[in-house]
Coordinates of N, CA and C and ligand atoms in Angstrom, one line a residue:
M1 N 122.5 185.3 -100.3 CA 123.7 185.4 -101.0 C 124.3 186.8 -101.4
N2 N 125.5 187.3 -101.5 CA 126.0 188.2 -101.8 C 125.6 188.6 -103.7
T3 N 124.7 189.5 -103.6 CA 124.6 189.8 -105.1 C 125.5 191.0 -105.9
G4 N 126.9 190.7 -105.0 CA 127.8 192.4 -105.9 C 127.1 193.2 -105.0
M5 N 126.8 193.6 -103.7 CA 126.5 194.7 -103.1 C 127.6 195.8 -102.8
N6 N 128.8 195.3 -103.0 CA 129.9 196.6 -102.9 C 130.2 197.2 -104.0
S7 N 129.8 196.4 -105.3 CA 130.4 197.2 -106.4 C 129.4 198.3 -107.0
G8 N 128.7 198.7 -106.3 CA 127.6 199.8 -106.3 C 126.7 199.4 -107.4
K9 N 126.9 198.4 -108.1 CA 125.8 198.0 -109.5 C 125.1 197.0 -109.2
G10 N 125.7 196.3 -108.5 CA 124.8 194.8 -108.6 C 123.4 195.1 -107.8
G11 N 122.6 194.0 -107.8 CA 121.5 194.4 -107.1 C 121.5 194.0 -105.9
I12 N 120.5 194.6 -105.0 CA 120.8 194.3 -103.3 C 119.3 194.1 -103.1
F13 N 119.1 193.1 -102.2 CA 117.8 192.5 -101.8 C 118.2 192.7 -100.3
I14 N 116.9 193.5 -99.5 CA 116.8 193.7 -98.3 C 115.5 193.5 -97.7
S15 N 115.3 192.8 -96.7 CA 114.0 192.4 -96.2 C 113.6 193.1 -95.1
F16 N 112.3 193.6 -94.3 CA 112.0 193.9 -93.6 C 111.2 193.1 -92.6
E17 N 111.6 192.9 -91.4 CA 110.7 191.7 -90.6 C 110.3 192.3 -88.9
G18 N 109.5 191.6 -88.1 CA 108.9 192.1 -87.1 C 107.5 191.5 -86.5
I19 N 107.4 191.6 -85.4 CA 106.0 191.2 -85.2 C 104.8 192.1 -85.8
D20 N 103.7 192.3 -85.9 CA 102.7 193.0 -86.3 C 102.9 194.2 -85.3
G21 N 103.0 195.6 -85.9 CA 102.8 196.8 -84.4 C 104.3 196.9 -84.2
A22 N 105.5 196.3 -84.9 CA 106.7 196.5 -84.3 C 107.3 197.9 -85.1
G23 N 106.4 198.3 -86.3 CA 107.2 200.0 -86.9 C 107.8 199.5 -87.7
K24 N 107.9 198.4 -88.6 CA 108.8 198.4 -89.5 C 108.8 199.0 -90.9
S25 N 107.3 199.3 -91.3 CA 106.7 199.9 -92.5 C 107.0 201.2 -92.7
T26 N 107.0 201.9 -91.3 CA 107.5 203.3 -91.2 C 108.8 203.7 -92.3
H27 N 109.8 202.6 -92.0 CA 110.8 202.8 -92.4 C 111.4 202.4 -93.7
I28 N 110.5 201.6 -94.5 CA 110.9 201.3 -95.7 C 111.1 202.5 -96.6
E29 N 110.0 203.1 -96.4 CA 109.8 204.3 -97.4 C 111.3 205.1 -97.7
G30 N 111.7 205.5 -96.1 CA 113.0 206.0 -95.6 C 114.4 205.5 -96.3
L31 N 113.9 204.3 -96.4 CA 115.6 203.6 -96.9 C 115.9 203.8 -98.4
A32 N 114.0 203.7 -99.1 CA 114.0 203.7 -100.4 C 114.7 204.9 -100.7
Q33 N 114.2 205.9 -100.3 CA 114.3 207.3 -100.3 C 116.1 207.4 -100.5
A34 N 117.0 207.1 -99.4 CA 118.3 207.2 -99.2 C 119.0 206.8 -100.1
F35 N 118.4 205.3 -100.7 CA 119.1 204.8 -101.6 C 118.8 205.7 -103.2
R36 N 117.8 206.0 -103.5 CA 117.4 206.8 -104.3 C 118.5 207.9 -104.5
E37 N 118.8 209.2 -103.4 CA 119.6 209.9 -103.3 C 120.9 209.7 -103.7
Q38 N 121.4 208.2 -103.6 CA 122.7 207.4 -104.0 C 122.6 207.2 -105.7
G39 N 121.5 207.6 -106.1 CA 121.4 207.3 -107.6 C 120.9 206.0 -108.3
R40 N 120.4 205.1 -107.0 CA 119.7 203.8 -107.2 C 118.4 203.6 -107.8
H41 N 118.2 202.6 -108.3 CA 116.7 202.3 -108.9 C 116.0 201.4 -107.7
V42 N 115.1 202.0 -106.9 CA 114.4 200.8 -105.6 C 113.5 200.2 -106.3
T43 N 113.1 199.2 -105.9 CA 111.8 198.4 -106.0 C 111.3 198.3 -105.1
L44 N 110.1 198.6 -104.5 CA 109.7 198.5 -103.2 C 108.4 197.4 -103.1
T45 N 108.5 196.2 -102.3 CA 107.4 195.4 -102.4 C 107.6 194.7 -101.5
R46 N 106.3 193.8 -101.4 CA 105.4 193.3 -100.1 C 105.5 191.3 -100.0
E47 N 105.5 190.7 -99.1 CA 105.2 189.7 -99.2 C 103.7 189.5 -97.8
P48 N 102.8 188.4 -97.9 CA 102.7 187.7 -99.1 C 102.2 189.1 -100.1
G49 N 102.6 188.7 -101.7 CA 102.3 190.0 -102.4 C 103.1 190.2 -103.1
G50 N 103.3 191.4 -104.0 CA 104.5 191.8 -104.5 C 103.7 191.3 -106.5
T51 N 103.2 190.7 -106.8 CA 102.0 190.5 -108.1 C 100.8 190.4 -108.1
P52 N 100.5 190.5 -109.2 CA 99.2 190.3 -109.2 C 98.4 188.7 -108.7
L53 N 98.7 187.9 -109.1 CA 98.8 186.4 -108.2 C 98.9 186.8 -106.6
A54 N 100.2 186.8 -106.4 CA 100.5 186.9 -105.1 C 99.5 187.4 -104.1
E55 N 99.3 188.9 -104.6 CA 98.0 189.8 -104.1 C 96.9 188.8 -103.8
K56 N 96.6 188.5 -104.8 CA 95.2 187.7 -104.6 C 95.2 186.7 -103.5
L57 N 96.8 185.7 -103.2 CA 96.9 184.9 -102.5 C 97.1 185.5 -100.8
R58 N 97.4 186.9 -101.0 CA 97.9 187.6 -99.9 C 96.0 187.6 -99.4
A59 N 95.1 188.2 -100.3 CA 94.0 188.4 -99.4 C 93.2 187.0 -98.8
I60 N 93.7 186.0 -99.6 CA 93.3 184.9 -98.9 C 93.9 184.4 -97.6
V61 N 94.9 184.4 -97.8 CA 96.0 184.3 -96.1 C 95.7 185.0 -95.3
L62 N 95.6 186.3 -95.2 CA 95.4 187.0 -94.1 C 93.9 186.9 -94.0
N63 N 92.9 186.4 -94.7 CA 91.2 186.5 -93.9 C 90.4 185.2 -94.2
D64 N 91.4 184.2 -94.8 CA 90.4 182.9 -94.5 C 91.2 181.8 -93.7
P65 N 90.0 181.4 -92.6 CA 90.8 180.3 -91.8 C 91.1 179.2 -92.7
M66 N 92.5 178.6 -92.3 CA 93.0 177.5 -92.9 C 93.9 177.0 -91.8
D67 N 94.0 175.5 -92.1 CA 95.4 174.7 -91.5 C 96.6 175.4 -92.0
A68 N 97.4 175.0 -90.6 CA 98.9 175.7 -91.1 C 99.6 175.2 -92.2
M69 N 99.5 174.2 -92.7 CA 100.0 173.6 -94.1 C 99.6 174.3 -94.8
T70 N 98.2 174.5 -95.3 CA 97.7 175.1 -96.3 C 98.4 176.7 -96.4
E71 N 98.4 177.3 -95.0 CA 99.1 178.5 -95.1 C 100.3 178.5 -95.6
A72 N 101.2 177.7 -95.0 CA 102.5 177.8 -95.5 C 102.7 177.5 -97.1
L73 N 101.9 176.5 -97.8 CA 102.1 176.4 -98.9 C 101.5 177.6 -99.9
L74 N 100.6 178.4 -99.4 CA 99.9 179.4 -100.1 C 101.0 180.6 -99.6
V75 N 101.9 181.1 -98.8 CA 102.3 181.8 -98.8 C 103.8 181.6 -99.7
F76 N 104.4 180.3 -99.9 CA 105.6 180.0 -100.7 C 105.2 180.1 -102.0
A77 N 103.9 179.3 -102.4 CA 103.7 179.6 -104.0 C 103.3 181.1 -104.1
A78 N 102.8 182.0 -103.5 CA 102.8 183.6 -103.5 C 104.4 184.0 -103.7
R79 N 105.3 183.6 -103.0 CA 106.7 183.7 -102.9 C 107.4 183.3 -104.3
R80 N 107.1 182.3 -104.9 CA 107.5 181.8 -105.7 C 107.3 182.7 -106.9
D81 N 105.9 183.1 -107.1 CA 105.5 183.9 -108.4 C 106.2 185.3 -108.0
H82 N 106.6 185.8 -106.9 CA 107.1 187.2 -106.5 C 108.4 186.8 -107.1
L83 N 109.0 185.9 -106.7 CA 110.7 186.0 -107.0 C 110.5 185.7 -108.6
Q84 N 109.9 185.4 -109.3 CA 109.9 185.0 -110.6 C 110.0 186.2 -111.6
Q85 N 108.5 187.0 -111.2 CA 108.0 187.6 -111.8 C 108.9 189.1 -111.4
L86 N 109.3 189.1 -110.4 CA 109.4 190.5 -110.0 C 110.5 190.7 -109.1
I87 N 111.1 190.0 -108.3 CA 112.4 190.1 -107.4 C 113.5 189.7 -108.5
E88 N 113.8 188.7 -108.9 CA 114.9 188.3 -110.0 C 115.1 189.3 -110.9
P89 N 113.9 189.3 -111.8 CA 114.4 190.5 -112.8 C 114.7 191.4 -112.1
A90 N 114.4 192.5 -111.0 CA 114.8 193.7 -110.4 C 116.0 193.6 -110.1
L91 N 116.5 192.4 -109.6 CA 118.0 192.3 -109.2 C 118.8 191.9 -110.6
A92 N 118.5 191.1 -111.2 CA 119.1 191.4 -112.7 C 119.4 192.4 -113.2
R93 N 118.6 193.3 -113.1 CA 119.0 195.1 -113.4 C 119.3 195.6 -112.7
G94 N 120.2 195.2 -111.6 CA 120.7 195.7 -110.5 C 120.4 196.9 -109.5
E95 N 119.2 196.4 -109.7 CA 118.0 197.3 -108.7 C 118.4 197.0 -106.9
V96 N 118.0 197.7 -106.5 CA 117.5 197.9 -104.8 C 116.5 197.4 -104.5
V97 N 116.2 196.0 -104.1 CA 114.8 195.3 -103.8 C 114.6 195.4 -102.4
L98 N 113.6 196.1 -101.7 CA 113.6 196.5 -100.4 C 111.7 195.4 -100.3
C99 N 112.0 194.8 -99.1 CA 110.7 193.7 -99.4 C 110.2 194.0 -97.9
D100 N 108.7 194.1 -97.7 CA 108.3 194.0 -96.7 C 107.7 192.5 -96.1
R101 N 108.8 192.1 -95.4 CA 108.7 190.4 -95.2 C 109.4 189.8 -96.0
F102 N 109.7 188.6 -95.4 CA 109.8 187.4 -97.1 C 110.2 186.5 -95.8
T103 N 110.9 185.3 -96.0 CA 110.5 184.0 -95.5 C 110.9 183.8 -94.0
D104 N 111.6 184.8 -93.4 CA 111.9 184.9 -92.1 C 110.3 185.0 -91.6
A105 N 109.1 185.6 -92.3 CA 108.1 185.7 -91.6 C 107.5 184.4 -91.5
T106 N 107.5 183.6 -92.7 CA 107.2 182.2 -92.5 C 107.5 181.4 -91.6
F107 N 109.0 181.1 -91.2 CA 109.3 180.7 -90.3 C 108.8 181.3 -88.8
A108 N 108.7 182.5 -88.8 CA 108.0 182.8 -87.3 C 106.8 182.8 -87.3
Y109 N 106.0 183.3 -88.1 CA 104.1 183.1 -88.3 C 103.8 181.6 -88.2
Q110 N 104.0 180.8 -89.3 CA 103.8 179.4 -89.9 C 104.5 178.8 -88.8
G111 N 105.8 178.9 -88.8 CA 106.6 178.0 -87.9 C 106.4 178.3 -86.5
G112 N 107.1 179.5 -85.9 CA 106.8 179.7 -84.4 C 105.1 179.8 -84.2
G113 N 104.5 180.7 -84.6 CA 103.2 181.4 -84.0 C 102.3 180.0 -84.5
R114 N 102.2 179.3 -85.4 CA 101.2 178.2 -85.6 C 101.8 176.7 -85.5
G115 N 103.3 177.0 -85.1 CA 103.9 175.4 -84.5 C 103.9 174.5 -85.8
F116 N 103.9 174.8 -86.8 CA 104.1 173.8 -88.1 C 105.8 173.7 -88.4
D117 N 105.7 172.7 -89.1 CA 107.1 172.0 -88.8 C 108.4 172.6 -89.3
L118 N 109.3 173.1 -89.0 CA 110.3 173.9 -89.0 C 111.2 173.1 -90.2
A119 N 111.5 171.8 -90.4 CA 112.2 171.2 -91.5 C 111.3 171.1 -92.6
V120 N 109.9 170.8 -92.6 CA 108.9 171.1 -93.7 C 109.5 172.8 -94.6
L121 N 109.6 173.4 -93.7 CA 109.4 174.9 -94.2 C 110.6 174.9 -94.8
A122 N 111.8 174.4 -94.2 CA 113.1 174.6 -94.7 C 113.3 173.8 -96.2
Q123 N 112.8 172.6 -96.1 CA 112.8 172.4 -97.5 C 112.1 172.9 -98.6
L124 N 110.4 173.6 -98.3 CA 110.0 174.5 -99.2 C 110.5 175.9 -99.8
E125 N 111.5 176.4 -98.5 CA 112.4 177.7 -98.8 C 113.5 177.1 -100.1
R126 N 113.8 175.9 -99.8 CA 115.2 175.2 -101.0 C 114.5 175.1 -102.2
W127 N 113.3 174.6 -102.1 CA 112.4 174.5 -103.6 C 112.3 175.8 -104.1
V128 N 111.4 176.4 -103.4 CA 111.1 177.8 -104.1 C 111.9 178.7 -104.3
Q129 N 113.2 179.1 -103.4 CA 114.0 179.8 -103.6 C 115.4 179.7 -104.4
T130 N 115.0 178.4 -104.6 CA 116.4 178.2 -105.7 C 116.0 178.5 -107.1
V131 N 117.2 179.5 -107.5 CA 117.0 180.4 -108.6 C 118.4 180.4 -109.0
A132 N 118.6 180.6 -110.7 CA 119.6 180.6 -111.4 C 120.0 181.6 -112.1
P133 N 120.2 182.9 -111.7 CA 120.3 183.9 -112.5 C 121.3 183.9 -113.5
A134 N 122.6 183.5 -113.0 CA 123.4 183.0 -114.3 C 123.7 182.1 -114.4
G135 N 122.9 181.5 -114.8 CA 122.8 179.6 -114.9 C 123.4 178.7 -114.4
T136 N 123.7 179.5 -113.0 CA 124.3 178.2 -111.8 C 123.3 178.5 -110.7
P137 N 122.7 177.5 -110.5 CA 121.7 177.3 -108.9 C 122.2 178.1 -107.6
L138 N 121.4 179.1 -107.2 CA 121.6 179.5 -105.8 C 120.5 179.5 -105.3
L139 N 120.5 179.4 -103.5 CA 119.5 180.0 -102.7 C 119.2 181.1 -102.7
R140 N 118.2 181.8 -103.2 CA 118.1 183.2 -103.1 C 117.5 183.7 -101.9
E141 N 118.3 184.8 -101.0 CA 117.6 185.0 -99.5 C 118.3 186.5 -99.5
P142 N 117.8 187.2 -98.8 CA 118.0 188.8 -98.6 C 119.3 189.1 -98.2
D143 N 120.0 189.7 -98.9 CA 121.6 190.0 -98.3 C 121.6 191.2 -97.4
L144 N 120.5 191.3 -96.7 CA 120.4 191.9 -95.2 C 119.2 191.7 -94.6
T145 N 118.9 191.2 -93.5 CA 117.3 191.4 -92.9 C 117.3 192.2 -91.9
L146 N 116.5 193.3 -91.6 CA 116.2 194.5 -90.7 C 115.1 193.9 -89.9
W147 N 115.5 193.0 -88.8 CA 114.8 192.5 -87.8 C 114.0 193.9 -86.7
F148 N 112.5 194.1 -86.7 CA 112.4 195.1 -85.7 C 111.8 194.4 -84.3
D149 N 112.8 194.5 -83.4 CA 112.2 193.5 -82.3 C 111.8 194.6 -81.3
L150 N 110.7 193.9 -80.8 CA 109.8 194.7 -80.0 C 109.0 193.7 -79.4
D151 N 109.1 194.1 -78.1 CA 107.9 193.2 -76.8 C 106.7 193.3 -77.4
P152 N 106.2 191.7 -77.3 CA 105.1 191.6 -77.9 C 103.9 192.5 -77.3
A153 N 103.9 192.6 -75.7 CA 103.1 193.7 -74.9 C 102.7 194.8 -75.3
I154 N 104.0 195.5 -75.9 CA 103.8 197.0 -76.4 C 103.3 196.8 -77.6
A155 N 103.8 195.9 -78.9 CA 103.3 195.8 -80.0 C 101.8 195.8 -79.8
A156 N 101.2 194.8 -79.0 CA 99.7 194.8 -78.8 C 99.0 196.4 -78.4
Q157 N 100.0 196.9 -77.7 CA 99.2 198.0 -77.3 C 98.9 199.2 -78.6
R158 N 100.2 199.2 -79.1 CA 99.9 199.8 -80.6 C 99.0 199.2 -81.4
L159 N 98.9 198.0 -81.7 CA 97.8 197.8 -82.5 C 96.2 197.8 -81.9
A160 N 96.1 197.8 -80.6 CA 94.7 198.0 -80.2 C 94.2 199.6 -80.7
T161 N 95.3 200.3 -80.8 CA 94.6 201.9 -81.5 C 94.9 201.8 -83.0
A162 N 95.4 201.0 -83.6 CA 95.4 201.1 -84.8 C 93.9 200.6 -85.7
R163 N 94.3 200.3 -86.8 CA 93.1 199.8 -87.8 C 92.4 198.5 -87.3
V164 N 91.6 198.4 -88.4 CA 90.6 196.8 -88.2 C 91.9 195.6 -88.3
P165 N 92.0 195.1 -87.3 CA 92.9 193.6 -87.4 C 92.4 193.0 -88.6
D166 N 93.7 192.4 -89.0 CA 93.6 191.4 -90.1 C 93.5 189.7 -89.5
K167 N 93.3 188.6 -89.8 CA 93.5 187.3 -89.1 C 94.6 187.4 -88.1
F168 N 96.0 187.5 -88.5 CA 97.2 187.6 -87.3 C 96.8 188.5 -86.6
E169 N 96.5 189.9 -86.9 CA 96.6 190.9 -86.0 C 95.7 190.9 -85.0
A170 N 94.7 190.0 -84.8 CA 93.6 189.7 -84.2 C 94.1 188.6 -83.3
Q171 N 95.5 188.2 -83.3 CA 96.0 187.2 -82.3 C 96.5 187.2 -81.0
P172 N 96.0 186.6 -79.9 CA 96.7 187.0 -78.6 C 98.0 187.4 -78.4
V173 N 98.3 187.9 -77.5 CA 99.8 188.4 -77.5 C 100.7 186.7 -76.9
E174 N 100.1 185.8 -76.8 CA 100.9 184.7 -76.6 C 101.6 184.2 -78.1
F175 N 100.5 184.4 -78.8 CA 100.6 184.2 -80.4 C 102.0 185.0 -81.0
F176 N 102.4 186.0 -80.3 CA 103.5 187.0 -80.9 C 104.3 186.6 -80.3
R177 N 104.6 186.2 -79.1 CA 105.6 186.0 -78.3 C 106.3 184.3 -78.9
R178 N 105.4 183.4 -79.4 CA 105.6 182.6 -80.2 C 106.6 183.2 -81.7
V179 N 105.7 184.1 -82.4 CA 106.6 184.3 -83.7 C 108.0 185.2 -83.3
A180 N 107.6 186.0 -82.0 CA 109.0 186.6 -81.9 C 110.0 185.8 -81.6
A181 N 109.6 184.6 -80.7 CA 110.8 183.4 -80.7 C 111.4 183.0 -82.1
G182 N 110.2 182.7 -82.7 CA 110.5 182.3 -84.0 C 111.6 183.0 -85.0
Y183 N 111.4 184.6 -85.0 CA 112.4 185.3 -85.4 C 113.9 185.2 -85.0
A184 N 113.7 185.4 -83.5 CA 114.8 185.0 -82.7 C 115.9 183.8 -83.3
Q185 N 115.0 182.8 -83.3 CA 115.8 181.3 -84.0 C 116.2 181.3 -85.2
R186 N 115.6 182.2 -86.0 CA 115.9 182.3 -87.5 C 117.2 183.3 -87.6
L187 N 117.2 184.3 -86.5 CA 118.2 185.1 -86.3 C 119.5 184.3 -86.0
A188 N 119.6 183.1 -84.8 CA 120.5 182.5 -84.6 C 120.9 181.5 -85.5
T189 N 119.8 181.2 -86.7 CA 121.1 180.1 -87.7 C 121.3 180.8 -88.8
A190 N 121.1 182.3 -89.0 CA 121.7 183.2 -89.9 C 122.1 184.6 -89.6
P191 N 123.1 184.7 -88.5 CA 123.3 185.8 -88.1 C 123.9 186.8 -88.6
Q192 N 124.7 186.4 -89.4 CA 125.2 187.4 -90.3 C 124.7 188.2 -91.7
R193 N 123.2 187.7 -91.7 CA 122.5 188.3 -92.6 C 121.7 189.1 -91.7
F194 N 121.6 189.2 -90.6 CA 120.5 190.1 -89.8 C 121.2 191.2 -89.1
A195 N 120.2 192.4 -89.2 CA 120.8 193.1 -88.2 C 119.1 193.4 -87.4
R196 N 119.2 193.3 -85.9 CA 118.6 193.5 -84.8 C 118.1 194.9 -84.4
I197 N 117.3 195.3 -85.0 CA 116.9 196.6 -84.8 C 116.1 196.6 -83.4
E198 N 116.8 197.4 -82.5 CA 115.7 197.7 -81.3 C 114.4 198.8 -81.7
A199 N 113.2 198.2 -81.5 CA 112.0 198.5 -81.7 C 111.4 199.6 -81.2
D200 N 111.9 199.8 -79.7 CA 111.4 200.2 -78.7 C 112.0 201.7 -78.6
Q201 N 112.1 202.2 -79.2 CA 112.9 203.5 -79.2 C 112.1 204.7 -79.9
N202 N 112.4 205.8 -79.6 CA 112.1 206.7 -80.6 C 112.1 206.6 -82.2
I203 N 111.3 207.2 -83.0 CA 111.4 207.0 -84.1 C 112.8 207.5 -84.6
D204 N 113.1 208.3 -84.1 CA 114.2 208.9 -84.8 C 115.7 208.0 -84.6
A205 N 115.8 207.5 -83.6 CA 116.8 206.4 -83.0 C 116.5 205.2 -83.5
V206 N 115.3 204.9 -84.1 CA 115.1 203.8 -84.8 C 115.9 203.9 -86.2
W207 N 115.3 205.3 -86.9 CA 116.0 205.3 -87.9 C 117.1 205.1 -87.9
Q208 N 118.0 205.8 -87.3 CA 119.2 206.0 -87.3 C 120.2 204.6 -87.3
D209 N 119.2 203.7 -86.4 CA 120.0 202.2 -86.3 C 119.7 201.6 -87.8
V210 N 118.6 201.6 -88.4 CA 118.2 201.1 -89.7 C 119.4 201.9 -90.7
L211 N 119.8 202.8 -90.5 CA 120.7 203.7 -91.7 C 121.9 202.5 -91.3
A212 N 122.4 202.7 -90.3 CA 124.0 202.0 -89.7 C 123.6 200.8 -90.7
A213 N 122.7 200.1 -90.0 CA 123.0 198.8 -91.0 C 122.9 198.8 -92.0
A214 N 122.1 199.5 -92.7 CA 122.4 199.6 -94.0 C 123.0 199.9 -94.7
R215 N 123.9 200.7 -94.2 CA 125.3 201.2 -94.6 C 126.5 200.1 -94.1
A216 N 126.4 199.6 -93.1 CA 127.4 198.4 -92.5 C 127.2 197.2 -93.5
Q217 N 126.1 196.6 -93.9 CA 125.7 195.7 -94.1 C 125.0 195.8 -95.3
G218 N 124.1 196.8 -95.6 CA 123.2 196.6 -96.8 C 123.7 197.3 -98.1
G219 N 124.9 198.1 -98.2 CA 125.0 198.3 -99.4 C 124.8 200.1 -99.8
L220 N 124.8 200.4 -98.5 CA 124.2 201.9 -98.3 C 125.4 202.8 -98.3
S221 N 125.6 203.8 -99.2 CA 127.2 204.3 -98.9 C 127.1 205.4 -97.7
Ligands
TYD1 P1 102.0 193.2 -92.9 O1 103.5 192.8 -93.7 O2 101.6 193.3 -91.4 O3 101.0 194.1 -93.5 P2 100.2 195.4 -93.1 O4 100.9 196.4 -92.7 O5 99.3 195.5 -94.5 O6 99.4 194.6 -92.1 O7 101.2 191.8 -92.8 C1 101.1 190.4 -93.6 C2 101.0 189.5 -92.3 O8 101.1 188.3 -93.2 C3 101.6 189.8 -91.1 O9 100.7 189.6 -89.8 C4 102.1 188.4 -91.2 C5 101.7 187.6 -92.0 N1 102.7 186.9 -92.8 C6 102.7 185.3 -92.6 O10 102.0 184.8 -91.9 N2 103.6 184.6 -93.2 C7 104.5 185.1 -94.1 O11 105.3 184.4 -94.9 C8 104.5 186.5 -94.5 C9 105.3 186.9 -95.9 C10 103.7 187.2 -93.5

């Protein structure tokens, strides 16, 4: 939904998505700085997580083995708390909310990666993300989603030299091919909300694409 991002005063909600190793996290702080330089107050957050309760759920989801439905229910429980405690109040104050992953990750990882029922995810999305900031119910979604699209084979090479992998990062490349397909499918259902960023470029070129998308669709002047 459009939270009035052209007014310069309304809240703006931007999510960052992509498979593990796609490089999205590097650019979140940069975009936060760009908004701050325009006098905007920025809330930086992430999913699963963003509140004390949701961070506890994150630790469980990222480390404990569980079936795909349990995983989906836990990430949506975390999301509900995150929306109620942090995202909705920040948007109501007219802030810019930059979120490292949101519901598209659930469709990509639990839906695409783990093969969980997309129709059930869509139902959970409606339940969890229906909010009523001005008394009228609406489905809260990002105003803009930056999808860092990278070949899973390249992402796997990047991850191999990085940190200790969590449960998802330890998955084989085939899992990430399904996750990437999940993102592509999600984009196809809401193309106006997405900007696909070609993540297989040098970091400056990626940053320029991030800036261009934020100016075109994300309320950055
Ligand atoms: P990530 O965002 O990559 O954080 P970090 O950079 O600290 O590793 O890790 C979050 C992981 O959680 C990532 O592998 C994707 C997964 N995830 C889901 O499976 N479902 C979800 O709904 C969300 C938000 C994340």
